[in-house]
Amino acid sequence: MSRPNVTRDKVLDVACRLFYSQGFNGTSVRDIAKAANVNVSLIHYYFKSKQGLFESLAVSYFEPYLEMLENEQPSEGEYRLNDLVKKILHYKQSNYQLSCLLNRELTLNTTFAREMLVTYLAKENHLLTQILFHKNSHIDVTFKEKLCLLQLKGLLNAPFMMPHEFKDPFITDASLNHFVEMYSGLMNDHRSVQELAKA
């Protein structure tokens, strides 16, 4: 009974690796089937299409991430903010290839990007607004708070929008934790980010 799930997960892992290295448009369903050692029809059975496969990857990434944010309490002070930053960076770095892949695809003007913007990214903005500014609605968010949120998200996503700047993905637990500590420490030194905790 669990065999199909193992196969499905294997296809997702292979697809993520190939989409990351070759791009979504540069990867065919046949490429994925060959690398995963499965039949093309099996991919169509599980995912309907290459687009469906890509959307499954996005869901598998965003759902746990948003659940993590939902479990966060409103931030009080820079130490709570720093803990949140570390959790987000740890999640993104633990899912390095998928973080890079999704950030790259979200910069394109595609149907997928537009769907993600009105669903998962809108929910992320809403949750971060609640956590950082203790507000339940974007209507109450000031222009300064919007800019702070934009800046924070930009800093959190930068390592995954420019993977060429990092020669080697940080794959061991020790190096992953080292990256999170170093990067969050630099973010914490950034005056505008510290202001978020006091806003």
mmCIF file of C-alpha atoms in Angstrom:
data_model
loop_
_atom_site.group_PDB
_atom_site.id
_atom_site.type_symbol
_atom_site.label_atom_id
_atom_site.label_comp_id
_atom_site.label_asym_id
_atom_site.label_seq_id
_atom_site.Cartn_x
_atom_site.Cartn_y
_atom_site.Cartn_z
ATOM 1 C CA MET A 1 0.000 0.000 0.000
ATOM 2 C CA SER A 2 2.851 2.407 0.798
ATOM 3 C CA ARG A 3 4.709 1.514 -2.413
ATOM 4 C CA PRO A 4 2.864 4.065 -4.606
ATOM 5 C CA ASN A 5 3.689 6.841 -2.095
ATOM 6 C CA VAL A 6 7.367 5.881 -2.185
ATOM 7 C CA THR A 7 7.299 6.033 -5.981
ATOM 8 C CA ARG A 8 5.421 9.329 -5.979
ATOM 9 C CA ASP A 9 7.908 10.843 -3.530
ATOM 10 C CA LYS A 10 10.802 9.590 -5.642
ATOM 11 C CA VAL A 11 9.315 11.274 -8.721
ATOM 12 C CA LEU A 12 8.899 14.520 -6.782
ATOM 13 C CA ASP A 13 12.514 14.391 -5.568
ATOM 14 C CA VAL A 14 13.843 13.748 -9.069
ATOM 15 C CA ALA A 15 11.611 16.438 -10.581
ATOM 16 C CA CYS A 16 12.810 18.974 -8.016
ATOM 17 C CA ARG A 17 16.450 18.178 -8.805
ATOM 18 C CA LEU A 18 15.936 18.404 -12.579
ATOM 19 C CA PHE A 19 13.762 21.543 -12.448
ATOM 20 C CA TYR A 20 16.414 23.134 -10.242
ATOM 21 C CA SER A 21 19.342 22.252 -12.515
ATOM 22 C CA GLN A 22 17.678 22.503 -15.951
ATOM 23 C CA GLY A 23 14.739 24.841 -15.309
ATOM 24 C CA PHE A 24 11.058 24.031 -15.629
ATOM 25 C CA ASN A 25 10.940 24.633 -19.394
ATOM 26 C CA GLY A 26 14.202 22.764 -19.944
ATOM 27 C CA THR A 27 12.917 19.596 -18.302
ATOM 28 C CA SER A 28 10.516 17.167 -19.938
ATOM 29 C CA VAL A 29 8.293 14.536 -18.352
ATOM 30 C CA ARG A 30 10.429 11.957 -20.192
ATOM 31 C CA ASP A 31 13.576 13.340 -18.516
ATOM 32 C CA ILE A 32 11.929 12.959 -15.117
ATOM 33 C CA ALA A 33 10.614 9.460 -15.864
ATOM 34 C CA LYS A 34 14.029 8.308 -17.076
ATOM 35 C CA ALA A 35 15.897 9.720 -14.070
ATOM 36 C CA ALA A 36 13.307 8.299 -11.639
ATOM 37 C CA ASN A 37 13.282 4.961 -13.497
ATOM 38 C CA VAL A 38 9.496 4.985 -13.893
ATOM 39 C CA ASN A 39 7.087 4.921 -16.805
ATOM 40 C CA VAL A 40 5.878 8.253 -18.229
ATOM 41 C CA SER A 41 2.275 7.070 -17.804
ATOM 42 C CA LEU A 42 2.846 6.708 -14.060
ATOM 43 C CA ILE A 43 3.767 10.407 -13.831
ATOM 44 C CA HIS A 44 0.608 11.299 -15.738
ATOM 45 C CA TYR A 45 -1.390 9.045 -13.419
ATOM 46 C CA TYR A 46 -0.157 10.823 -10.277
ATOM 47 C CA PHE A 47 0.247 14.384 -11.510
ATOM 48 C CA LYS A 48 -1.699 14.678 -14.818
ATOM 49 C CA SER A 49 1.032 16.861 -16.380
ATOM 50 C CA LYS A 50 4.402 18.492 -15.843
ATOM 51 C CA GLN A 51 2.550 21.548 -14.522
ATOM 52 C CA GLY A 52 0.677 19.340 -12.058
ATOM 53 C CA LEU A 53 3.967 17.855 -10.901
ATOM 54 C CA PHE A 54 5.414 21.324 -10.372
ATOM 55 C CA GLU A 55 2.332 22.455 -8.458
ATOM 56 C CA SER A 56 2.621 19.381 -6.209
ATOM 57 C CA LEU A 57 6.173 20.446 -5.384
ATOM 58 C CA ALA A 58 4.963 23.962 -4.545
ATOM 59 C CA VAL A 59 2.196 22.635 -2.281
ATOM 60 C CA SER A 60 4.634 20.291 -0.507
ATOM 61 C CA TYR A 61 6.851 23.324 0.173
ATOM 62 C CA PHE A 62 4.351 26.031 1.114
ATOM 63 C CA GLU A 63 1.897 24.031 3.250
ATOM 64 C CA PRO A 64 4.406 23.089 6.012
ATOM 65 C CA TYR A 65 5.994 26.543 5.801
ATOM 66 C CA LEU A 66 2.677 28.335 6.322
ATOM 67 C CA GLU A 67 1.735 25.889 9.083
ATOM 68 C CA MET A 68 4.991 26.826 10.817
ATOM 69 C CA LEU A 69 4.074 30.523 10.568
ATOM 70 C CA GLU A 70 0.530 29.854 11.820
ATOM 71 C CA ASN A 71 2.003 28.315 14.971
ATOM 72 C CA GLU A 72 4.068 31.427 15.706
ATOM 73 C CA GLN A 73 2.882 33.909 18.307
ATOM 74 C CA PRO A 74 3.027 37.676 17.689
ATOM 75 C CA SER A 75 6.619 38.843 17.992
ATOM 76 C CA GLU A 76 7.680 40.784 21.056
ATOM 77 C CA GLY A 77 11.083 42.397 20.706
ATOM 78 C CA GLU A 78 14.118 41.705 18.575
ATOM 79 C CA TYR A 79 14.877 38.335 20.196
ATOM 80 C CA ARG A 80 11.512 36.893 19.132
ATOM 81 C CA LEU A 81 12.079 38.341 15.679
ATOM 82 C CA ASN A 82 15.526 36.763 15.521
ATOM 83 C CA ASP A 83 14.040 33.362 16.483
ATOM 84 C CA LEU A 84 11.462 33.695 13.707
ATOM 85 C CA VAL A 85 14.136 34.656 11.170
ATOM 86 C CA LYS A 86 16.181 31.589 12.170
ATOM 87 C CA LYS A 87 13.182 29.259 11.810
ATOM 88 C CA ILE A 88 12.352 30.613 8.355
ATOM 89 C CA LEU A 89 15.971 30.462 7.172
ATOM 90 C CA HIS A 90 16.326 26.931 8.536
ATOM 91 C CA TYR A 91 13.221 25.811 6.648
ATOM 92 C CA LYS A 92 14.325 27.455 3.393
ATOM 93 C CA GLN A 93 17.872 26.121 3.697
ATOM 94 C CA SER A 94 16.656 22.601 4.579
ATOM 95 C CA ASN A 95 14.692 22.682 1.315
ATOM 96 C CA TYR A 96 17.466 24.442 -0.602
ATOM 97 C CA GLN A 97 16.800 23.330 -4.188
ATOM 98 C CA LEU A 98 13.050 23.792 -3.879
ATOM 99 C CA SER A 99 13.515 27.231 -2.259
ATOM 100 C CA CYS A 100 15.743 28.309 -5.160
ATOM 101 C CA LEU A 101 13.462 26.768 -7.776
ATOM 102 C CA LEU A 102 10.264 28.374 -6.462
ATOM 103 C CA ASN A 103 11.879 31.779 -5.978
ATOM 104 C CA ARG A 104 13.128 31.648 -9.565
ATOM 105 C CA GLU A 105 9.769 30.611 -11.004
ATOM 106 C CA LEU A 106 7.878 33.215 -8.966
ATOM 107 C CA THR A 107 9.826 35.994 -10.706
ATOM 108 C CA LEU A 108 8.267 35.000 -14.043
ATOM 109 C CA ASN A 109 4.930 36.270 -15.280
ATOM 110 C CA THR A 110 3.248 32.881 -15.535
ATOM 111 C CA THR A 111 -0.120 31.488 -14.517
ATOM 112 C CA PHE A 112 1.670 29.476 -11.837
ATOM 113 C CA ALA A 113 3.327 32.596 -10.391
ATOM 114 C CA ARG A 114 0.037 34.507 -10.374
ATOM 115 C CA GLU A 115 -1.760 31.625 -8.634
ATOM 116 C CA MET A 116 0.971 31.413 -5.985
ATOM 117 C CA LEU A 117 0.828 35.177 -5.430
ATOM 118 C CA VAL A 118 -2.895 35.191 -4.682
ATOM 119 C CA THR A 119 -2.814 32.074 -2.520
ATOM 120 C CA TYR A 120 0.338 31.073 -0.682
ATOM 121 C CA LEU A 121 2.264 34.350 -0.849
ATOM 122 C CA ALA A 122 -0.790 36.384 0.159
ATOM 123 C CA LYS A 123 -1.238 34.078 3.161
ATOM 124 C CA GLU A 124 2.459 34.397 4.027
ATOM 125 C CA ASN A 125 2.138 38.207 3.999
ATOM 126 C CA HIS A 126 -0.972 38.016 6.167
ATOM 127 C CA LEU A 127 0.691 35.724 8.724
ATOM 128 C CA LEU A 128 3.899 37.759 8.879
ATOM 129 C CA THR A 129 1.829 40.920 9.355
ATOM 130 C CA GLN A 130 0.026 39.288 12.286
ATOM 131 C CA ILE A 131 3.263 38.056 13.841
ATOM 132 C CA LEU A 132 5.318 41.215 13.393
ATOM 133 C CA PHE A 133 2.773 44.011 13.720
ATOM 134 C CA HIS A 134 -0.034 42.353 15.747
ATOM 135 C CA LYS A 135 -2.515 43.186 12.965
ATOM 136 C CA ASN A 136 -5.205 40.992 11.487
ATOM 137 C CA SER A 137 -5.783 42.936 8.292
ATOM 138 C CA HIS A 138 -3.639 44.468 5.567
ATOM 139 C CA ILE A 139 -5.966 47.488 5.619
ATOM 140 C CA ASP A 140 -4.390 48.662 8.878
ATOM 141 C CA VAL A 141 -0.803 48.173 7.679
ATOM 142 C CA THR A 142 1.100 51.421 7.277
ATOM 143 C CA PHE A 143 3.336 52.193 4.316
ATOM 144 C CA LYS A 144 6.397 51.947 6.564
ATOM 145 C CA GLU A 145 5.290 48.498 7.777
ATOM 146 C CA LYS A 146 4.775 47.351 4.174
ATOM 147 C CA LEU A 147 8.304 48.476 3.336
ATOM 148 C CA CYS A 148 9.728 46.727 6.411
ATOM 149 C CA LEU A 149 7.918 43.519 5.461
ATOM 150 C CA LEU A 150 9.205 43.804 1.890
ATOM 151 C CA GLN A 151 12.743 44.341 3.153
ATOM 152 C CA LEU A 152 12.541 41.423 5.586
ATOM 153 C CA LYS A 153 11.222 39.051 2.912
ATOM 154 C CA GLY A 154 13.878 40.258 0.499
ATOM 155 C CA LEU A 155 16.628 39.465 3.000
ATOM 156 C CA LEU A 156 15.115 36.065 3.801
ATOM 157 C CA ASN A 157 14.822 35.122 0.121
ATOM 158 C CA ALA A 158 18.082 36.620 -1.202
ATOM 159 C CA PRO A 159 20.258 33.486 -0.739
ATOM 160 C CA PHE A 160 17.710 31.457 -2.691
ATOM 161 C CA MET A 161 17.152 34.003 -5.454
ATOM 162 C CA MET A 162 20.879 34.153 -6.173
ATOM 163 C CA PRO A 163 22.145 30.594 -5.650
ATOM 164 C CA HIS A 164 25.132 31.307 -7.916
ATOM 165 C CA GLU A 165 26.451 33.548 -5.119
ATOM 166 C CA PHE A 166 26.756 30.449 -2.921
ATOM 167 C CA LYS A 167 28.982 27.898 -4.606
ATOM 168 C CA ASP A 168 27.925 24.950 -2.454
ATOM 169 C CA PRO A 169 24.503 24.327 -0.943
ATOM 170 C CA PHE A 170 24.836 23.899 2.829
ATOM 171 C CA ILE A 171 23.776 20.302 3.203
ATOM 172 C CA THR A 172 25.055 18.997 6.539
ATOM 173 C CA ASP A 173 23.283 19.804 9.808
ATOM 174 C CA ALA A 174 26.363 21.586 11.098
ATOM 175 C CA SER A 175 26.843 23.729 8.000
ATOM 176 C CA LEU A 176 23.098 24.421 7.747
ATOM 177 C CA ASN A 177 23.036 25.659 11.352
ATOM 178 C CA HIS A 178 26.212 27.655 10.749
ATOM 179 C CA PHE A 179 24.649 29.374 7.735
ATOM 180 C CA VAL A 180 21.453 30.179 9.659
ATOM 181 C CA GLU A 181 23.405 31.601 12.623
ATOM 182 C CA MET A 182 25.732 33.688 10.442
ATOM 183 C CA TYR A 183 23.062 35.001 8.086
ATOM 184 C CA SER A 184 20.480 35.750 10.796
ATOM 185 C CA GLY A 185 23.208 37.474 12.807
ATOM 186 C CA LEU A 186 23.971 39.765 9.884
ATOM 187 C CA MET A 187 20.252 40.432 9.423
ATOM 188 C CA ASN A 188 19.935 41.253 13.105
ATOM 189 C CA ASP A 189 22.679 43.862 12.722
ATOM 190 C CA HIS A 190 20.615 45.547 10.002
ATOM 191 C CA ARG A 191 18.909 48.575 11.589
ATOM 192 C CA SER A 192 15.661 48.412 9.605
ATOM 193 C CA VAL A 193 15.081 44.782 10.577
ATOM 194 C CA GLN A 194 15.580 45.621 14.252
ATOM 195 C CA GLU A 195 13.003 48.374 13.844
ATOM 196 C CA LEU A 196 10.398 45.719 12.957
ATOM 197 C CA ALA A 197 10.462 44.473 16.534
ATOM 198 C CA LYS A 198 9.752 47.974 17.829
ATOM 199 C CA ALA A 199 7.172 49.040 15.232
#
